[in-house]
PDB file of C-alpha atoms in Angstrom:
ATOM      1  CA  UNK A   1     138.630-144.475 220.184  1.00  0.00           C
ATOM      2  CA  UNK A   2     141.311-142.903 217.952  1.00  0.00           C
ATOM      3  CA  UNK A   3     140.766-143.176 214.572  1.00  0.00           C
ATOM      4  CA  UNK A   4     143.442-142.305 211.876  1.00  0.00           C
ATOM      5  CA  UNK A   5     142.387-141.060 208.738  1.00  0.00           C
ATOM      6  CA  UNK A   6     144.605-141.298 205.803  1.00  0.00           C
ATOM      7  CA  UNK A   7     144.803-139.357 203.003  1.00  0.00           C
ATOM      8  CA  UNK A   8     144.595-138.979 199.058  1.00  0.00           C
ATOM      9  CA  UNK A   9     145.583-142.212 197.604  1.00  0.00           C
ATOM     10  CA  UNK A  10     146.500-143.778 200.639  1.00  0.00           C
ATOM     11  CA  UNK A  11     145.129-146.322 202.529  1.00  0.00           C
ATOM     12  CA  UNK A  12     145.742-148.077 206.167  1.00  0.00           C
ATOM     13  CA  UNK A  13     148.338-149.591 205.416  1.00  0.00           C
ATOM     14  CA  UNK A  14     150.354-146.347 205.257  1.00  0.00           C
ATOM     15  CA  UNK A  15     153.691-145.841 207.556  1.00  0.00           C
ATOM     16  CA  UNK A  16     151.762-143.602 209.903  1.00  0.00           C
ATOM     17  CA  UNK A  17     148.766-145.707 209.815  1.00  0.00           C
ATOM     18  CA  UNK A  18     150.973-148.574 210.977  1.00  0.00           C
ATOM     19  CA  UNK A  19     152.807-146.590 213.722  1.00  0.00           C
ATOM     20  CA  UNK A  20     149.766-145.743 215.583  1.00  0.00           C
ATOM     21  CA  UNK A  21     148.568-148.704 215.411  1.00  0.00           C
ATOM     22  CA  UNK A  22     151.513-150.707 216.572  1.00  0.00           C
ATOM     23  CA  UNK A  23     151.508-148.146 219.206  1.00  0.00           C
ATOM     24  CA  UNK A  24     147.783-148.578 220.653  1.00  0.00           C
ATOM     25  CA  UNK A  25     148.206-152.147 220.347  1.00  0.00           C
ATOM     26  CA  UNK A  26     151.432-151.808 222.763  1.00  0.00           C
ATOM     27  CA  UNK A  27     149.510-150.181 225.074  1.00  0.00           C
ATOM     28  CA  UNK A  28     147.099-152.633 225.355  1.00  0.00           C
ATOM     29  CA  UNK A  29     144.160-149.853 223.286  1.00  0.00           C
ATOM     30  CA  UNK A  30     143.874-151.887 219.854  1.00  0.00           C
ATOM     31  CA  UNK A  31     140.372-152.497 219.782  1.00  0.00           C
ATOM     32  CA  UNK A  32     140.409-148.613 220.531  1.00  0.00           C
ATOM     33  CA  UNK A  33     142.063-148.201 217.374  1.00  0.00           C
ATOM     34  CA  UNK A  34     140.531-147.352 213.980  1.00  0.00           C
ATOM     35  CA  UNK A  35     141.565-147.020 210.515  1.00  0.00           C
ATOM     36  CA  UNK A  36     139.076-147.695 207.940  1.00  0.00           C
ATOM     37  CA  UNK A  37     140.202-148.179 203.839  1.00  0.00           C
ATOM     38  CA  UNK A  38     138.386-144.253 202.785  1.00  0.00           C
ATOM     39  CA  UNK A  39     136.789-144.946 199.794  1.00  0.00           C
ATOM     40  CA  UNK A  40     138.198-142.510 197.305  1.00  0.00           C
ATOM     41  CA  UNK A  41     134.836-140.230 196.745  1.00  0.00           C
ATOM     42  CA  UNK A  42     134.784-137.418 199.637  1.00  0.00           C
ATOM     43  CA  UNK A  43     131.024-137.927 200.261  1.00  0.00           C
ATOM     44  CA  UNK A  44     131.632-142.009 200.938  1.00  0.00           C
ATOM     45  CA  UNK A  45     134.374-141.293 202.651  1.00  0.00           C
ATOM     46  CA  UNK A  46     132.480-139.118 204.946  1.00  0.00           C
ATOM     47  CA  UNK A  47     129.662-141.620 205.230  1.00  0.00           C
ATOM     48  CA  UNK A  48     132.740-144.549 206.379  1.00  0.00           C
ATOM     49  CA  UNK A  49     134.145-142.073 208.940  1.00  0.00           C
ATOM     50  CA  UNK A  50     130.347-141.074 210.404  1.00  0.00           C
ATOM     51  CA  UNK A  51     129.027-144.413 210.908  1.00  0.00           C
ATOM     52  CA  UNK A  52     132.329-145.450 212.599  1.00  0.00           C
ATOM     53  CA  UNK A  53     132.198-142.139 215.135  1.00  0.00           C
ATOM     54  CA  UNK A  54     128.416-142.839 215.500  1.00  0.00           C
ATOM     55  CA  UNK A  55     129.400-146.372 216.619  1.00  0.00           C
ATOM     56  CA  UNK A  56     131.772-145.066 219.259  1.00  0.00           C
ATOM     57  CA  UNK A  57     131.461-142.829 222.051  1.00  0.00           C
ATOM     58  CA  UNK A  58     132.237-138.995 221.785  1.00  0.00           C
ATOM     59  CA  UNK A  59     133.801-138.039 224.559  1.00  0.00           C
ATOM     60  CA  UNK A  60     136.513-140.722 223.998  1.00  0.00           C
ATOM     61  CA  UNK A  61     136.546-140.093 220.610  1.00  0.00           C
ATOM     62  CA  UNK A  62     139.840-138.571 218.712  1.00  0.00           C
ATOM     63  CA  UNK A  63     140.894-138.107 215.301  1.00  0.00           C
ATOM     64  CA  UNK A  64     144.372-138.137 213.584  1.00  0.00           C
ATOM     65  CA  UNK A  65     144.089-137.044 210.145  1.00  0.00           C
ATOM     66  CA  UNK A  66     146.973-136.666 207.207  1.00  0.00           C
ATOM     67  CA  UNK A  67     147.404-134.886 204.390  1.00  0.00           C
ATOM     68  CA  UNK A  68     143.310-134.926 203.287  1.00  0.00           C
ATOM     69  CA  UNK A  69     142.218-136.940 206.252  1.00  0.00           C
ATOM     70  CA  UNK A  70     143.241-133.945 208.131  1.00  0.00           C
ATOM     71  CA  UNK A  71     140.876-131.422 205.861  1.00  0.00           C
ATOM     72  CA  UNK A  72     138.493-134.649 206.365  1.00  0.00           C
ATOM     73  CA  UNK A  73     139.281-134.681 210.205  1.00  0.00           C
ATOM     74  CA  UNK A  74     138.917-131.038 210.245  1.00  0.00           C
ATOM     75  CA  UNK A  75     134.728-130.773 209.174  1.00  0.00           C
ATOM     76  CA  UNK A  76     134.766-134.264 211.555  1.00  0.00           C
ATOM     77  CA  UNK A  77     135.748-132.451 214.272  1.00  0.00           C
ATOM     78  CA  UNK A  78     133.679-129.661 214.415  1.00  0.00           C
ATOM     79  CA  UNK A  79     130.401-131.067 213.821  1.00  0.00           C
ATOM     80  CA  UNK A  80     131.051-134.087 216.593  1.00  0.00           C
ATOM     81  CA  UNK A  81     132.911-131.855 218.714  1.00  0.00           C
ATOM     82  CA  UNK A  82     135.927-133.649 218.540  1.00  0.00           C
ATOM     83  CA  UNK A  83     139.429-133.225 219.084  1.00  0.00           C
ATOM     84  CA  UNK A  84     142.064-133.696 216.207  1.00  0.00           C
ATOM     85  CA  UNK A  85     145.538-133.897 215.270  1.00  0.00           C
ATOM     86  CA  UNK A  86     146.160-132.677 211.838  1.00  0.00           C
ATOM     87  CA  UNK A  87     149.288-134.226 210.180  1.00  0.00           C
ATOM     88  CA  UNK A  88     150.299-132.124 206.996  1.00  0.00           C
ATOM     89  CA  UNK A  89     146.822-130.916 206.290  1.00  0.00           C
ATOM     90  CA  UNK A  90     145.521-130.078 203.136  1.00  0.00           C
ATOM     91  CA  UNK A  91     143.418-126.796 202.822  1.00  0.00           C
ATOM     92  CA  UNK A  92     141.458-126.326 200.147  1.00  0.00           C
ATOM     93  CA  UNK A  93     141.665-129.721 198.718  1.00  0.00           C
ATOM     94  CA  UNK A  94     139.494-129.150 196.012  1.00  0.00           C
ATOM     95  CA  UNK A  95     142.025-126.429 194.420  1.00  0.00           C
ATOM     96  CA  UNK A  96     144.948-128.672 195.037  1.00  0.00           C
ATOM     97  CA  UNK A  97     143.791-131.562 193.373  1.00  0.00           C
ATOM     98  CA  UNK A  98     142.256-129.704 190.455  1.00  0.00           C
ATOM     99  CA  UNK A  99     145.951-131.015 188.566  1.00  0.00           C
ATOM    100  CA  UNK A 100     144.998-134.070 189.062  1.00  0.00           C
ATOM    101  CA  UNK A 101     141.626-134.436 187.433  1.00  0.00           C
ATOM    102  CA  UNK A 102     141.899-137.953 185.568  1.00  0.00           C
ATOM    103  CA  UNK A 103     143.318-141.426 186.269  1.00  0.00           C
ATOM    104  CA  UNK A 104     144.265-142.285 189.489  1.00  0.00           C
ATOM    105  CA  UNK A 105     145.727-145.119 191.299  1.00  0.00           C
ATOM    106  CA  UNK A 106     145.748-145.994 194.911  1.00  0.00           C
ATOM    107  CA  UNK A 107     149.400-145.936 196.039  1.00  0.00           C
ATOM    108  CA  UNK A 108     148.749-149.156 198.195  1.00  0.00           C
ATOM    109  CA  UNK A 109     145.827-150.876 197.097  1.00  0.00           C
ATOM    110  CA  UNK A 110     146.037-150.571 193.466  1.00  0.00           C
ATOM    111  CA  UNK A 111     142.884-149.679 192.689  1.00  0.00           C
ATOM    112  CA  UNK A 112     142.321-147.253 189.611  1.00  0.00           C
ATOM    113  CA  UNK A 113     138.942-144.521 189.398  1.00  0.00           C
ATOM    114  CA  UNK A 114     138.828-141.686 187.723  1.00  0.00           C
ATOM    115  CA  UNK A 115     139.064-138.303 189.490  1.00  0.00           C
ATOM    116  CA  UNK A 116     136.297-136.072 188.236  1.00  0.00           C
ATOM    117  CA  UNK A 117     135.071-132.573 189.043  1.00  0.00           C
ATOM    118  CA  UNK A 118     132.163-134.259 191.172  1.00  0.00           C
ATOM    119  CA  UNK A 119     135.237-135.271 193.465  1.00  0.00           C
ATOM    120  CA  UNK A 120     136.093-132.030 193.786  1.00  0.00           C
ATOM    121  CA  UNK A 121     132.484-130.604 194.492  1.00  0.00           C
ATOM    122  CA  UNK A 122     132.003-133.164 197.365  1.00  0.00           C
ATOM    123  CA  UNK A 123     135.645-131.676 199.090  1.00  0.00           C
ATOM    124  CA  UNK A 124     134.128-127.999 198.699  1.00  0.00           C
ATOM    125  CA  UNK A 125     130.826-128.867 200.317  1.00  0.00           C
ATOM    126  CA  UNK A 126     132.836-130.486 203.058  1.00  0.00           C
ATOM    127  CA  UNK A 127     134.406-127.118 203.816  1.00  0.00           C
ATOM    128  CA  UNK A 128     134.360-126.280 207.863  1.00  0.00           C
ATOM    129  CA  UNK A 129     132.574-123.190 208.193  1.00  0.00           C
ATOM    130  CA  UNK A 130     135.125-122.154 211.181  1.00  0.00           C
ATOM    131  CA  UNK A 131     138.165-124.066 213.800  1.00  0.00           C
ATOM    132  CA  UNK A 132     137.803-123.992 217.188  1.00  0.00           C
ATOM    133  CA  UNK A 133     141.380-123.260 217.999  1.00  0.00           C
ATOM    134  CA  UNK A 134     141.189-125.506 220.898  1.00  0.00           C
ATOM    135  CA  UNK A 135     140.192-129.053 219.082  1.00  0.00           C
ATOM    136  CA  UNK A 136     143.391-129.226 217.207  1.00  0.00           C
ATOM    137  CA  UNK A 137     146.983-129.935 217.472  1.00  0.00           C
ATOM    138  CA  UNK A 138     148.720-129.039 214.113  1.00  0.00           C
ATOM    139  CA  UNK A 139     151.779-130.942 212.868  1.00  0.00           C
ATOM    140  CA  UNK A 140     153.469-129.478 209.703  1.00  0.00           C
ATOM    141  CA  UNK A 141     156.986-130.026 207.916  1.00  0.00           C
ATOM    142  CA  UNK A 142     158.916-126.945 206.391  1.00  0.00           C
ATOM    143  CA  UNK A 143     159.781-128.933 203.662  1.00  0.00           C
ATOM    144  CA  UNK A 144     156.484-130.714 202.612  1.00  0.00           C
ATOM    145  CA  UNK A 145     157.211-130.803 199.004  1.00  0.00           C
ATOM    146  CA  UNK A 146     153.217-131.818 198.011  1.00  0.00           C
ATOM    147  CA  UNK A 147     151.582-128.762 200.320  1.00  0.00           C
ATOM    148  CA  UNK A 148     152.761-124.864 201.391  1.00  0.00           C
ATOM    149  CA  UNK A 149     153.255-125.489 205.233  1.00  0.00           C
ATOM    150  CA  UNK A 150     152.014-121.886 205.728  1.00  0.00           C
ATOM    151  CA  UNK A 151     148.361-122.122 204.608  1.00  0.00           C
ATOM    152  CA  UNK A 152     147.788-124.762 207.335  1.00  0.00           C
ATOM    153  CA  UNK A 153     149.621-122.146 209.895  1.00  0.00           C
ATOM    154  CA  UNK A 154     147.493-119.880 208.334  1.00  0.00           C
ATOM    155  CA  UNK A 155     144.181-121.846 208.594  1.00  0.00           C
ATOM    156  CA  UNK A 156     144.716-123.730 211.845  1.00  0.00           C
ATOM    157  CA  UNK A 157     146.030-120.361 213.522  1.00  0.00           C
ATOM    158  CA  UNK A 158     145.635-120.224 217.485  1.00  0.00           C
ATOM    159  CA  UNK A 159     145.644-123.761 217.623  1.00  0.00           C
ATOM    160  CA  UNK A 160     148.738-125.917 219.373  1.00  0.00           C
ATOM    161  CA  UNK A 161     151.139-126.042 216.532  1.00  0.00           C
ATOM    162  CA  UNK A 162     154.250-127.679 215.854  1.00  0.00           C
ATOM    163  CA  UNK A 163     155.922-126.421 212.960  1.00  0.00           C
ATOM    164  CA  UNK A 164     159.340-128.341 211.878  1.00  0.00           C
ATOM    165  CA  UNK A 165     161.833-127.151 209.859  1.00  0.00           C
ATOM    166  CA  UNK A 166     162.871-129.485 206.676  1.00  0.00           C
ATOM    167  CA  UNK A 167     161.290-133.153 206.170  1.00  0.00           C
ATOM    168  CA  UNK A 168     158.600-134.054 203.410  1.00  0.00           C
ATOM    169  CA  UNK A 169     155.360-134.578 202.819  1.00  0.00           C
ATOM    170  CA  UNK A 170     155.380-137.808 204.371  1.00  0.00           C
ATOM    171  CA  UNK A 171     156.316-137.056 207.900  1.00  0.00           C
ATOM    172  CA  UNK A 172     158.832-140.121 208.022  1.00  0.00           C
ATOM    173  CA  UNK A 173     160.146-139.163 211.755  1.00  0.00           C
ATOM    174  CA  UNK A 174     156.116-138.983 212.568  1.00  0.00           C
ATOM    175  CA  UNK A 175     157.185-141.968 215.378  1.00  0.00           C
ATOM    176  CA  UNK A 176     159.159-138.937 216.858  1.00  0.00           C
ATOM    177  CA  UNK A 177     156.365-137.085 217.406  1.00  0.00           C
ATOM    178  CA  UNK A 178     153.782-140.173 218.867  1.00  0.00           C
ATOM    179  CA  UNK A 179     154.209-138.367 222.437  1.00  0.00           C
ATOM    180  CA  UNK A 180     152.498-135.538 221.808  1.00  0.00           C
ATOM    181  CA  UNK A 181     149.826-137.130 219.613  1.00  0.00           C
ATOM    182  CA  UNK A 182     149.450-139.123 222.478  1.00  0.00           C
ATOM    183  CA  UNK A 183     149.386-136.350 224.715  1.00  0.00           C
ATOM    184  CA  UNK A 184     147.039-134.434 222.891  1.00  0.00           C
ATOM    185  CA  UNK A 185     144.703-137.483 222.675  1.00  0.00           C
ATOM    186  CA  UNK A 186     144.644-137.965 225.966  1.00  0.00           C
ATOM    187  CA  UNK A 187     145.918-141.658 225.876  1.00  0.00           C
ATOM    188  CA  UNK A 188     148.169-142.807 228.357  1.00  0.00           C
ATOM    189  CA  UNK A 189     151.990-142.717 227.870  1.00  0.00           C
TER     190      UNK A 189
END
């Protein structure tokens, strides 16, 4: 099962979300692919993403997480014991979206909540105490314009990494990268 976890304000109907999908499907794996709408508090979010790795089995179990889906992925993957690719991760979520305390409004759905410092509390707690180096494969743009590439080189150091120079936050050429991912995963090419 790979399940894609998208991040802050997102939903599954991202770009990347889409990709991988279109991409297990092609390979005949789409009932092996998962991508549930997070709700937008960290501790139901956590709940969502638990009951669906309960459900599945964990030695065929991988994660893709972006952006906060990959902090998300990140506490995910070391209390299952899981492997993870981290697209863009956020570290310490709960600093980085301290600017954004307020109204909020999810970037595909449309639905508005208020951010609040309870949101914020629920990221800390969900803090991973330490990486295993050898869980992760890390995927960060030079030119993220949302998060400092560096703490996640930083944070996810020893791990596989793939650092690329330029791009955005987004990761629009992430379809150049599906190989790897892939590879990583363990799914057939």
């Amino acid at each position: 099962m790979l399940i894609y976890i998208h991040g802050f304000n997102s939903s599954a109907m991202s770009y990347k979300a889409g990709l991988l999908r279109e991409h297990m499907v092609a390979r005949g794996l789409g009932s092996e692919y998962a991508c549930p709408e997070l709700a937008h508090r960290p501790a139901q979010a956590m709940t969502q993403l638990e009951v669906l790795i309960a459900g599945a089995p964990a030695a065929e179990t991988v994660l893709v997480g972006s952006s906060l889906g990959g902090f998300y992925a990140t506490w995910l993957a070391e209390k299952y014991r899981l492997r993870a690719v981290l697209v863009n991760p956020a570290v310490r979520p709960w600093e980085l979206l301290r600017d954004y305390l307020g109204p909020q409004k999810n970037l595909y759905s449309g639905v508005q909540y208020e951010l609040t410092a309870q949101h914020l509390e629920e990221l800390r707690a969900l803090e991973a105490p330490a990486i295993s180096p050898e869980r992760y494969l890390l995927l960060v743009r030079t030119g993220d314009e949302v998060l400092d590439y560096r703490q996640a080189v930083a944070q996810y150091r020893g791990c596989r990494q793939m650092v690329i120079a330029g791009g955005d936050h987004g990761f629009g050429d992430f379809g150049d990268y599906l190989d790897a991912v892939f590879e990583f995963c363990g799914i057939a090419l």
